[in-house]
mmCIF file of C-alpha atoms in Angstrom:
data_model
loop_
_atom_site.group_PDB
_atom_site.id
_atom_site.type_symbol
_atom_site.label_atom_id
_atom_site.label_comp_id
_atom_site.label_asym_id
_atom_site.label_seq_id
_atom_site.Cartn_x
_atom_site.Cartn_y
_atom_site.Cartn_z
ATOM 1 C CA MET C 1 -18.019 16.243 10.072
ATOM 2 C CA ALA C 2 -15.127 18.535 9.067
ATOM 3 C CA ASN C 3 -11.383 17.921 9.395
ATOM 4 C CA LEU C 4 -11.452 14.168 9.969
ATOM 5 C CA GLU C 5 -8.165 12.401 9.235
ATOM 6 C CA ILE C 6 -7.436 8.711 9.741
ATOM 7 C CA PHE C 7 -3.955 7.186 9.832
ATOM 8 C CA MET C 8 -3.531 3.419 9.573
ATOM 9 C CA LEU C 9 -0.013 3.017 8.146
ATOM 10 C CA GLY C 10 2.564 2.694 10.901
ATOM 11 C CA LYS C 11 0.025 3.682 13.568
ATOM 12 C CA PHE C 12 -3.714 3.986 14.138
ATOM 13 C CA MET C 13 -5.048 7.471 14.744
ATOM 14 C CA VAL C 14 -8.484 8.988 14.123
ATOM 15 C CA VAL C 15 -7.997 12.749 14.326
ATOM 16 C CA ALA C 16 -11.183 14.820 14.637
ATOM 17 C CA GLU C 17 -10.724 18.584 14.885
ATOM 18 C CA GLY C 18 -7.140 18.066 16.024
ATOM 19 C CA GLN C 19 -7.889 15.446 18.705
ATOM 20 C CA ASP C 20 -6.985 11.766 18.531
ATOM 21 C CA VAL C 21 -10.220 9.848 19.122
ATOM 22 C CA ILE C 22 -8.373 6.575 19.845
ATOM 23 C CA GLN C 23 -6.941 7.992 23.069
ATOM 24 C CA TYR C 24 -10.486 8.497 24.380
ATOM 25 C CA LEU C 25 -11.626 4.927 23.776
ATOM 26 C CA GLY C 26 -10.040 3.827 27.033
ATOM 27 C CA SER C 27 -8.375 0.451 27.371
ATOM 28 C CA SER C 28 -10.988 -1.370 25.294
ATOM 29 C CA LYS C 29 -9.058 -3.177 22.558
ATOM 30 C CA LYS C 30 -12.315 -4.493 21.143
ATOM 31 C CA LYS C 31 -13.580 -0.967 20.430
ATOM 32 C CA ILE C 32 -10.344 -0.085 18.668
ATOM 33 C CA GLU C 33 -10.356 -3.323 16.669
ATOM 34 C CA LEU C 34 -14.001 -2.840 15.681
ATOM 35 C CA LEU C 35 -13.364 0.728 14.555
ATOM 36 C CA ALA C 36 -10.265 -0.249 12.545
ATOM 37 C CA TYR C 37 -12.101 -3.120 10.863
ATOM 38 C CA LEU C 38 -15.068 -0.947 9.839
ATOM 39 C CA ILE C 39 -12.829 1.797 8.438
ATOM 40 C CA LEU C 40 -10.559 -0.538 6.500
ATOM 41 C CA ASN C 41 -13.616 -2.301 5.015
ATOM 42 C CA LYS C 42 -15.574 0.897 4.434
ATOM 43 C CA ASP C 43 -16.853 -0.194 1.024
ATOM 44 C CA LYS C 44 -18.416 -3.388 2.367
ATOM 45 C CA ASN C 45 -21.651 -4.241 4.147
ATOM 46 C CA ILE C 46 -20.512 -6.358 7.089
ATOM 47 C CA THR C 47 -22.772 -8.852 8.825
ATOM 48 C CA ALA C 48 -23.084 -9.146 12.591
ATOM 49 C CA PHE C 49 -21.790 -12.701 12.291
ATOM 50 C CA ASP C 50 -18.612 -11.514 10.495
ATOM 51 C CA LEU C 51 -17.981 -8.904 13.186
ATOM 52 C CA TYR C 52 -18.495 -11.396 15.972
ATOM 53 C CA GLU C 53 -16.171 -13.956 14.365
ATOM 54 C CA MET C 54 -13.546 -11.261 13.892
ATOM 55 C CA LEU C 55 -13.779 -9.903 17.440
ATOM 56 C CA TRP C 56 -14.321 -13.139 19.383
ATOM 57 C CA PRO C 57 -12.822 -16.005 17.352
ATOM 58 C CA ASN C 58 -13.405 -19.446 18.878
ATOM 59 C CA ASP C 59 -15.447 -17.908 21.697
ATOM 60 C CA GLU C 60 -18.615 -19.837 22.617
ATOM 61 C CA ASN C 61 -20.815 -16.998 23.821
ATOM 62 C CA SER C 62 -24.389 -17.893 24.670
ATOM 63 C CA ASN C 63 -25.598 -14.488 23.466
ATOM 64 C CA PRO C 64 -23.154 -13.172 20.824
ATOM 65 C CA GLU C 65 -25.675 -10.738 19.325
ATOM 66 C CA SER C 66 -26.085 -8.950 22.642
ATOM 67 C CA SER C 67 -22.318 -8.696 23.170
ATOM 68 C CA LEU C 68 -21.825 -7.165 19.740
ATOM 69 C CA LYS C 69 -24.697 -4.687 20.094
ATOM 70 C CA THR C 70 -23.352 -3.548 23.463
ATOM 71 C CA LEU C 71 -19.874 -2.995 22.008
ATOM 72 C CA ILE C 72 -21.224 -1.056 19.002
ATOM 73 C CA SER C 73 -23.438 1.061 21.237
ATOM 74 C CA ARG C 74 -20.500 2.014 23.456
ATOM 75 C CA LEU C 75 -18.290 2.812 20.467
ATOM 76 C CA ARG C 76 -21.028 5.004 18.961
ATOM 77 C CA SER C 77 -21.313 6.855 22.246
ATOM 78 C CA ASN C 78 -17.579 7.546 22.271
ATOM 79 C CA LEU C 79 -17.621 8.763 18.667
ATOM 80 C CA ALA C 80 -20.639 11.016 19.301
ATOM 81 C CA ALA C 81 -18.511 13.071 21.686
ATOM 82 C CA PHE C 82 -16.485 14.110 18.624
ATOM 83 C CA ASP C 83 -19.532 14.930 16.488
ATOM 84 C CA MET C 84 -19.338 11.534 14.761
ATOM 85 C CA ARG C 85 -22.785 10.230 15.687
ATOM 86 C CA ASN C 86 -23.396 8.690 12.278
ATOM 87 C CA ALA C 87 -19.965 7.146 11.826
ATOM 88 C CA ILE C 88 -21.313 3.584 12.039
ATOM 89 C CA VAL C 89 -24.248 2.895 9.741
ATOM 90 C CA THR C 90 -26.733 0.067 10.330
ATOM 91 C CA LYS C 91 -28.778 -1.026 7.351
ATOM 92 C CA ARG C 92 -30.854 -4.211 6.937
ATOM 93 C CA GLY C 93 -28.756 -6.167 9.374
ATOM 94 C CA PHE C 94 -25.435 -4.927 7.997
ATOM 95 C CA TYR C 95 -22.885 -2.584 9.516
ATOM 96 C CA SER C 96 -20.570 -0.227 7.654
ATOM 97 C CA TRP C 97 -18.424 2.856 8.065
ATOM 98 C CA ASN C 98 -20.151 6.052 6.930
ATOM 99 C CA ASP C 99 -18.111 7.205 3.936
ATOM 100 C CA ASP C 100 -20.174 10.406 3.752
ATOM 101 C CA LEU C 101 -18.102 11.763 6.643
ATOM 102 C CA GLY C 102 -15.460 12.586 4.055
ATOM 103 C CA ALA C 103 -12.551 11.341 6.155
ATOM 104 C CA LYS C 104 -9.079 11.509 4.657
ATOM 105 C CA ILE C 105 -7.740 7.962 5.125
ATOM 106 C CA ASP C 106 -4.014 7.532 4.469
ATOM 107 C CA VAL C 107 -4.132 3.902 3.345
ATOM 108 C CA PHE C 108 -6.668 4.562 0.573
ATOM 109 C CA THR C 109 -4.928 7.733 -0.601
ATOM 110 C CA PHE C 110 -1.690 5.739 -0.713
ATOM 111 C CA GLU C 111 -3.247 2.880 -2.680
ATOM 112 C CA SER C 112 -4.838 5.243 -5.209
ATOM 113 C CA LEU C 113 -1.538 7.060 -5.783
ATOM 114 C CA CYS C 114 0.336 3.787 -6.272
ATOM 115 C CA MET C 115 -2.144 2.501 -8.840
ATOM 116 C CA GLU C 116 -1.651 5.710 -10.821
ATOM 117 C CA LEU C 117 2.138 5.634 -10.514
ATOM 118 C CA GLN C 118 2.414 2.044 -11.767
ATOM 119 C CA MET C 119 1.575 3.450 -15.214
ATOM 120 C CA ALA C 120 4.312 6.106 -15.138
ATOM 121 C CA THR C 121 6.955 5.861 -17.887
ATOM 122 C CA ALA C 122 8.997 8.989 -17.142
ATOM 123 C CA LEU C 123 9.642 11.371 -14.277
ATOM 124 C CA THR C 124 7.840 14.651 -14.786
ATOM 125 C CA ASN C 125 7.697 17.114 -11.877
ATOM 126 C CA ASP C 126 4.102 16.085 -11.163
ATOM 127 C CA ILE C 127 4.884 12.356 -11.249
ATOM 128 C CA GLU C 128 7.907 12.777 -9.003
ATOM 129 C CA GLU C 129 5.870 14.714 -6.435
ATOM 130 C CA LYS C 130 3.378 11.858 -6.378
ATOM 131 C CA PHE C 131 6.128 9.281 -5.850
ATOM 132 C CA GLN C 132 7.447 11.293 -2.927
ATOM 133 C CA LYS C 133 3.957 11.730 -1.486
ATOM 134 C CA ALA C 134 3.282 7.971 -1.706
ATOM 135 C CA MET C 135 6.541 7.220 0.123
ATOM 136 C CA GLN C 136 5.712 9.822 2.750
ATOM 137 C CA LEU C 137 2.252 8.353 3.318
ATOM 138 C CA TYR C 138 3.651 4.893 4.008
ATOM 139 C CA GLN C 139 4.890 5.355 7.574
ATOM 140 C CA GLY C 140 5.087 1.634 8.310
ATOM 141 C CA ASP C 141 3.046 -1.557 8.217
ATOM 142 C CA LEU C 142 -0.715 -1.470 8.439
ATOM 143 C CA LEU C 143 -2.118 -1.344 12.001
ATOM 144 C CA PRO C 144 1.158 -2.515 13.575
ATOM 145 C CA ASN C 145 -0.310 -2.851 17.076
ATOM 146 C CA SER C 146 -3.375 -4.846 16.072
ATOM 147 C CA SER C 147 -3.771 -8.330 17.501
ATOM 148 C CA LEU C 148 -6.161 -9.459 14.765
ATOM 149 C CA ASP C 149 -3.619 -11.405 12.769
ATOM 150 C CA SER C 150 -6.215 -13.420 10.920
ATOM 151 C CA TRP C 151 -7.407 -10.422 8.923
ATOM 152 C CA VAL C 152 -4.708 -7.762 9.381
ATOM 153 C CA VAL C 153 -1.694 -9.799 8.237
ATOM 154 C CA PRO C 154 -2.745 -10.421 4.596
ATOM 155 C CA LYS C 155 -3.822 -6.795 4.179
ATOM 156 C CA SER C 156 -0.609 -5.600 5.804
ATOM 157 C CA MET C 157 1.475 -7.772 3.461
ATOM 158 C CA TYR C 158 -0.458 -6.442 0.472
ATOM 159 C CA TYR C 159 0.251 -2.784 1.282
ATOM 160 C CA HIS C 160 3.853 -3.590 2.212
ATOM 161 C CA ASN C 161 4.379 -5.166 -1.227
ATOM 162 C CA VAL C 162 2.630 -2.273 -2.968
ATOM 163 C CA TYR C 163 5.039 0.105 -1.219
ATOM 164 C CA LEU C 164 8.114 -1.875 -2.307
ATOM 165 C CA GLU C 165 6.845 -2.086 -5.884
ATOM 166 C CA ILE C 166 6.332 1.664 -6.084
ATOM 167 C CA VAL C 167 9.756 2.416 -4.584
ATOM 168 C CA GLN C 168 11.372 0.024 -7.066
ATOM 169 C CA LYS C 169 9.458 1.722 -9.899
ATOM 170 C CA TYR C 170 10.679 5.139 -8.717
ATOM 171 C CA VAL C 171 14.260 3.850 -8.512
ATOM 172 C CA GLN C 172 14.136 2.430 -12.032
ATOM 173 C CA LEU C 173 12.943 5.744 -13.475
ATOM 174 C CA LEU C 174 15.705 7.562 -11.589
ATOM 175 C CA VAL C 175 18.285 5.074 -12.941
ATOM 176 C CA ASN C 176 16.990 5.725 -16.470
ATOM 177 C CA ASP C 177 17.770 9.419 -15.917
ATOM 178 C CA ASN C 178 21.222 8.603 -14.410
ATOM 179 C CA ARG C 179 20.229 10.303 -11.154
ATOM 180 C CA HIS C 180 22.289 8.028 -8.937
ATOM 181 C CA SER C 181 22.463 10.375 -5.958
ATOM 182 C CA ASP C 182 18.654 10.378 -5.839
ATOM 183 C CA VAL C 183 18.623 6.586 -6.278
ATOM 184 C CA VAL C 184 20.766 6.280 -3.146
ATOM 185 C CA ASN C 185 18.404 8.496 -1.124
ATOM 186 C CA VAL C 186 15.241 6.721 -2.303
ATOM 187 C CA CYS C 187 16.712 3.243 -1.737
ATOM 188 C CA ARG C 188 17.748 4.140 1.783
ATOM 189 C CA LYS C 189 14.244 5.378 2.580
ATOM 190 C CA GLY C 190 12.814 2.175 1.153
ATOM 191 C CA LEU C 191 15.237 0.047 3.148
ATOM 192 C CA ASP C 192 14.122 1.816 6.327
ATOM 193 C CA ILE C 193 10.829 -0.045 5.750
ATOM 194 C CA ASP C 194 12.296 -3.336 4.503
ATOM 195 C CA ALA C 195 16.040 -3.731 5.061
ATOM 196 C CA PHE C 196 16.043 -7.170 3.373
ATOM 197 C CA ASP C 197 14.698 -6.193 -0.050
ATOM 198 C CA SER C 198 17.243 -7.516 -2.581
ATOM 199 C CA SER C 199 16.242 -5.190 -5.419
ATOM 200 C CA LEU C 200 16.679 -2.026 -3.357
ATOM 201 C CA ASN C 201 19.968 -3.262 -1.871
ATOM 202 C CA LEU C 202 21.348 -4.019 -5.334
ATOM 203 C CA SER C 203 20.202 -0.668 -6.726
ATOM 204 C CA LEU C 204 21.741 1.159 -3.780
ATOM 205 C CA MET C 205 25.091 -0.629 -4.110
ATOM 206 C CA SER C 206 25.166 -0.181 -7.893
ATOM 207 C CA SER C 207 24.501 3.549 -7.677
ATOM 208 C CA LEU C 208 27.123 3.975 -4.966
ATOM 209 C CA LEU C 209 29.656 2.277 -7.234
ATOM 210 C CA LYS C 210 28.720 4.485 -10.188
ATOM 211 C CA MET C 211 29.229 7.506 -7.940
ATOM 212 C CA GLY C 212 32.725 6.268 -7.083
ATOM 213 C CA LYS C 213 31.779 5.335 -3.520
ATOM 214 C CA GLY C 214 33.147 1.803 -3.437
ATOM 215 C CA LYS C 215 33.729 1.756 0.320
ATOM 216 C CA GLU C 216 30.102 2.708 0.992
ATOM 217 C CA ALA C 217 28.959 0.023 -1.473
ATOM 218 C CA LEU C 218 31.078 -2.558 0.350
ATOM 219 C CA ALA C 219 29.709 -1.408 3.711
ATOM 220 C CA GLN C 220 26.166 -1.856 2.370
ATOM 221 C CA TYR C 221 27.060 -5.302 1.034
ATOM 222 C CA ASN C 222 28.402 -6.357 4.424
ATOM 223 C CA CYS C 223 25.341 -4.913 6.137
ATOM 224 C CA THR C 224 22.769 -6.738 4.004
ATOM 225 C CA THR C 225 24.580 -10.099 4.069
ATOM 226 C CA GLY C 226 24.963 -9.791 7.837
ATOM 227 C CA LEU C 227 21.267 -9.032 8.272
ATOM 228 C CA HIS C 228 20.289 -12.104 6.263
ATOM 229 C CA TYR C 229 22.547 -14.408 8.246
ATOM 230 C CA THR C 230 21.700 -12.963 11.645
ATOM 231 C CA TYR C 231 17.976 -12.180 11.489
ATOM 232 C CA LEU C 232 16.577 -14.342 8.686
ATOM 233 C CA GLY C 233 18.872 -17.340 9.050
ATOM 234 C CA MET C 234 19.246 -17.611 5.275
ATOM 235 C CA ASN C 235 21.587 -16.670 2.462
ATOM 236 C CA PRO C 236 21.099 -13.419 0.562
ATOM 237 C CA SER C 237 20.045 -13.735 -3.073
ATOM 238 C CA ASP C 238 22.572 -14.975 -5.642
ATOM 239 C CA GLU C 239 22.519 -11.513 -7.226
ATOM 240 C CA ILE C 240 23.686 -9.925 -3.973
ATOM 241 C CA LEU C 241 26.363 -12.572 -3.371
ATOM 242 C CA ASP C 242 27.678 -12.138 -6.936
ATOM 243 C CA PHE C 243 27.714 -8.363 -6.549
ATOM 244 C CA TYR C 244 30.915 -8.651 -4.516
ATOM 245 C CA LYS C 245 32.914 -9.624 -7.612
ATOM 246 C CA ASN C 246 31.366 -6.698 -9.489
ATOM 247 C CA LEU C 247 32.408 -4.387 -6.720
ATOM 248 C CA ILE C 248 36.006 -5.600 -6.742
ATOM 249 C CA ARG C 249 36.238 -5.450 -10.546
ATOM 250 C CA ILE C 250 34.919 -1.894 -10.809
ATOM 251 C CA GLU C 251 37.113 -0.698 -7.953
ATOM 252 C CA HIS C 252 40.210 -1.845 -9.894
ATOM 253 C CA ALA C 253 39.036 -1.098 -13.446
ATOM 254 C CA SER C 254 40.828 2.240 -13.771
ATOM 255 C CA GLY C 255 44.282 0.615 -14.086
ATOM 256 C CA SER C 256 47.433 1.245 -12.076
ATOM 257 C CA ASP C 257 51.193 1.260 -12.374
ATOM 258 C CA ILE C 258 52.688 -2.167 -11.571
ATOM 259 C CA ASP C 259 54.507 -0.800 -8.523
ATOM 260 C CA VAL C 260 51.215 0.613 -7.209
ATOM 261 C CA ILE C 261 49.590 -2.787 -7.686
ATOM 262 C CA ARG C 262 52.489 -4.561 -5.920
ATOM 263 C CA LYS C 263 52.260 -2.145 -2.991
ATOM 264 C CA GLU C 264 48.470 -2.528 -2.789
ATOM 265 C CA LEU C 265 48.658 -6.326 -2.791
ATOM 266 C CA TRP C 266 51.366 -6.314 -0.139
ATOM 267 C CA GLU C 267 49.402 -3.976 2.120
ATOM 268 C CA GLU C 268 46.263 -6.080 1.770
ATOM 269 C CA ASP C 269 48.013 -9.298 2.827
ATOM 270 C CA ASP C 270 46.229 -10.117 6.083
ATOM 271 C CA GLY C 271 49.107 -12.102 7.594
ATOM 272 C CA GLU C 272 49.102 -15.681 8.815
ATOM 273 C CA GLY C 273 46.197 -18.077 8.776
ATOM 274 C CA ALA C 274 43.590 -19.144 6.242
ATOM 275 C CA PHE C 275 42.156 -16.803 3.623
ATOM 276 C CA ILE C 276 38.597 -15.734 4.484
ATOM 277 C CA CYS C 277 36.539 -14.549 1.516
ATOM 278 C CA GLU C 278 33.043 -14.120 0.126
ATOM 279 C CA TYR C 279 31.477 -17.178 -1.491
ATOM 280 C CA ALA C 280 31.598 -15.606 -4.968
ATOM 281 C CA ILE C 281 35.400 -15.343 -4.621
ATOM 282 C CA PHE C 282 35.561 -18.811 -3.040
ATOM 283 C CA LYS C 283 34.038 -20.312 -6.202
ATOM 284 C CA ASP C 284 36.644 -18.594 -8.384
ATOM 285 C CA ILE C 285 39.461 -19.891 -6.169
ATOM 286 C CA TYR C 286 37.962 -23.377 -6.432
ATOM 287 C CA LYS C 287 37.964 -23.134 -10.238
ATOM 288 C CA LEU C 288 41.574 -21.944 -10.261
ATOM 289 C CA ASN C 289 42.647 -24.827 -8.006
ATOM 290 C CA MET C 290 40.799 -27.318 -10.187
ATOM 291 C CA ARG C 291 42.807 -26.156 -13.210
ATOM 292 C CA ASN C 292 46.063 -26.660 -11.312
ATOM 293 C CA LEU C 293 45.363 -30.089 -9.806
ATOM 294 C CA LYS C 294 46.360 -32.162 -12.814
ATOM 295 C CA ARG C 295 49.292 -29.953 -13.803
ATOM 296 C CA LEU C 296 50.789 -29.964 -10.302
ATOM 297 C CA GLY C 297 49.840 -33.535 -9.465
ATOM 298 C CA THR C 298 48.417 -32.528 -6.103
ATOM 299 C CA SER C 299 45.193 -33.343 -4.287
ATOM 300 C CA MET C 300 42.590 -31.094 -2.741
ATOM 301 C CA PHE C 301 39.811 -31.735 -0.254
ATOM 302 C CA ILE C 302 36.726 -29.725 0.519
ATOM 303 C CA ALA C 303 35.216 -29.573 3.991
ATOM 304 C CA LEU C 304 31.776 -28.429 5.055
ATOM 305 C CA ILE C 305 31.693 -27.381 8.700
ATOM 306 C CA SER C 306 28.270 -27.002 10.292
ATOM 307 C CA ILE C 307 26.897 -25.671 13.566
ATOM 308 C CA ASP C 308 23.792 -27.611 14.659
ATOM 309 C CA ALA C 309 21.383 -26.962 17.520
ATOM 310 C CA MET C 310 21.503 -29.692 20.148
ATOM 311 C CA ASP C 311 17.714 -29.746 20.586
ATOM 312 C CA LYS C 312 17.085 -29.779 16.800
ATOM 313 C CA LYS C 313 14.770 -26.787 17.167
ATOM 314 C CA ALA C 314 14.951 -23.622 15.063
ATOM 315 C CA PRO C 315 17.982 -21.718 16.380
ATOM 316 C CA ASP C 316 18.168 -18.234 17.785
ATOM 317 C CA PHE C 317 19.871 -16.666 14.762
ATOM 318 C CA ILE C 318 21.425 -13.795 16.707
ATOM 319 C CA MET C 319 23.126 -16.284 19.019
ATOM 320 C CA LEU C 320 23.984 -18.487 16.029
ATOM 321 C CA ASP C 321 25.680 -15.574 14.272
ATOM 322 C CA LYS C 322 27.856 -14.935 17.333
ATOM 323 C CA ILE C 323 28.835 -18.615 17.353
ATOM 324 C CA MET C 324 29.622 -18.452 13.626
ATOM 325 C CA THR C 325 31.889 -15.452 14.212
ATOM 326 C CA ILE C 326 33.831 -17.474 16.789
ATOM 327 C CA LEU C 327 34.045 -20.397 14.356
ATOM 328 C CA GLY C 328 35.259 -18.137 11.542
ATOM 329 C CA ASP C 329 38.022 -16.753 13.756
ATOM 330 C CA THR C 330 38.972 -20.284 14.804
ATOM 331 C CA LEU C 331 39.212 -21.434 11.192
ATOM 332 C CA ARG C 332 41.344 -18.463 10.222
ATOM 333 C CA ASP C 333 43.731 -18.935 13.125
ATOM 334 C CA ASN C 334 44.098 -22.732 12.879
ATOM 335 C CA LEU C 335 44.349 -23.311 9.136
ATOM 336 C CA ARG C 336 47.238 -22.533 6.792
ATOM 337 C CA ARG C 337 47.704 -19.531 4.496
ATOM 338 C CA GLY C 338 46.951 -21.707 1.476
ATOM 339 C CA ASP C 339 43.538 -22.778 2.796
ATOM 340 C CA THR C 340 40.410 -20.874 1.780
ATOM 341 C CA VAL C 341 37.316 -20.339 3.946
ATOM 342 C CA SER C 342 33.919 -18.887 3.098
ATOM 343 C CA ARG C 343 30.587 -18.732 4.833
ATOM 344 C CA TYR C 344 28.301 -20.990 2.836
ATOM 345 C CA SER C 345 25.046 -20.564 4.754
ATOM 346 C CA PRO C 346 23.882 -19.069 8.073
ATOM 347 C CA TYR C 347 25.229 -22.138 9.890
ATOM 348 C CA GLN C 348 27.966 -23.489 7.593
ATOM 349 C CA PHE C 349 31.489 -22.694 6.390
ATOM 350 C CA ALA C 350 33.037 -24.224 3.275
ATOM 351 C CA VAL C 351 36.796 -24.845 3.365
ATOM 352 C CA LEU C 352 39.231 -25.699 0.547
ATOM 353 C CA LEU C 353 42.213 -27.740 1.789
ATOM 354 C CA PRO C 354 44.882 -28.182 -0.937
ATOM 355 C CA THR C 355 47.768 -30.651 -0.614
ATOM 356 C CA VAL C 356 46.230 -32.790 2.127
ATOM 357 C CA ASN C 357 45.061 -36.391 2.230
ATOM 358 C CA HIS C 358 42.051 -37.711 4.089
ATOM 359 C CA THR C 359 44.028 -38.612 7.209
ATOM 360 C CA ASN C 360 45.820 -35.344 7.813
ATOM 361 C CA GLY C 361 42.772 -33.422 6.577
ATOM 362 C CA GLN C 362 40.745 -35.003 9.360
ATOM 363 C CA SER C 363 43.505 -34.185 11.845
ATOM 364 C CA VAL C 364 43.332 -30.533 10.802
ATOM 365 C CA LEU C 365 39.559 -30.421 11.277
ATOM 366 C CA GLU C 366 39.741 -32.167 14.631
ATOM 367 C CA ARG C 367 42.198 -29.511 15.768
ATOM 368 C CA VAL C 368 39.785 -26.805 14.629
ATOM 369 C CA LYS C 369 37.008 -28.548 16.526
ATOM 370 C CA ARG C 370 39.011 -28.678 19.753
ATOM 371 C CA GLU C 371 40.016 -25.033 19.522
ATOM 372 C CA PHE C 372 36.434 -24.007 18.762
ATOM 373 C CA TYR C 373 35.101 -25.732 21.882
ATOM 374 C CA LYS C 374 37.760 -23.996 23.968
ATOM 375 C CA LYS C 375 36.480 -20.609 22.792
ATOM 376 C CA CYS C 376 32.766 -21.463 22.763
ATOM 377 C CA SER C 377 31.344 -22.583 26.086
ATOM 378 C CA THR C 378 27.652 -22.810 25.114
ATOM 379 C CA SER C 379 26.024 -26.229 25.130
ATOM 380 C CA GLN C 380 23.261 -25.177 22.724
ATOM 381 C CA PHE C 381 25.261 -25.957 19.588
ATOM 382 C CA VAL C 382 27.531 -28.719 18.329
ATOM 383 C CA LEU C 383 30.140 -28.604 15.539
ATOM 384 C CA ASN C 384 30.019 -31.244 12.796
ATOM 385 C CA TYR C 385 32.065 -31.543 9.626
ATOM 386 C CA LYS C 386 32.271 -33.538 6.413
ATOM 387 C CA LEU C 387 35.471 -33.978 4.402
ATOM 388 C CA LYS C 388 35.597 -35.189 0.807
ATOM 389 C CA PRO C 389 38.219 -35.186 -1.972
ATOM 390 C CA ILE C 390 37.726 -33.139 -5.107
ATOM 391 C CA ASN C 391 38.275 -35.283 -8.142
ATOM 392 C CA MET C 392 39.753 -33.734 -11.258
ATOM 393 C CA GLU C 393 37.092 -35.268 -13.501
ATOM 394 C CA GLU C 394 34.248 -33.632 -11.541
#
């Protein structure tokens, strides 16, 4: 059989002489699943029992052998129309894909390339072409439309991780050569596959900073933290959260005239209300306040404000993020300029309240609560808070 190509990454296509065989298998999902399983396990002899368990899990069929033979016979008939009569081999009670057909299978070409590239120590022209070919081959997760989670998911995760490892390897070699423009391009391609990968996000932001593109680095920071809160319902890694301070430091490292600094600080004053900042900055403000408590003889309280689901079930994180945006605006508008607010987790804000006592601190938070409920009409979530003093000896 000449010119047989099989694509399993990001789609499932069996192309024989320019025609996609899958389109001619009709609406039979079982035929497609059987074909995919045989191809992906082409180096194994598969028993009839294994095939039946894979195709009809938990199905009590009185004659499973007959059902399987009928399905295989029909699939063979379909493949024969494309000169693939011997695609499925039967030998001593085992079934297997006929590797003698010489099919080009993207997933195995990809895996072979990645194993070779893991040993690379420098970017020659040949090595770089192979990196780019491996990234091009990986068009998405393995068999994305397959319903056979029990066997597809672990294999899909394996190839997904192999892809990320090889992209990270490529990025590291590019960083070693100070090719930051190429790092940005490769990271963005990698993040098209996995937008949450911390290593690629950090490499992208770092290279943007080294290229003098601080605004783009900040935009990427905001994008990745937002994705984590909204779609994963979790905090980004500590490395990503701490990157914000790096970004600010590098952006101001060149030095300025004092009048330029005064003008910049004045223009960046965001007006009335509490100061909203990233958690990395929040921790620095906390440390600064702690140093001043004893000297100034003042008190400070910390509040943790949480949004909880009424039914105690896992929340819809997209809806939760909208609610958290409303809460953030409410905190900014109803606290003082000297108060500091930061998002602590997908469903919590931390607030520093200097120069308050427990009584008026609670009054402040009750006011926030009332204003929040005026703006947020949903009954799915409830606002709770805790208020505690910060002791100087802590």
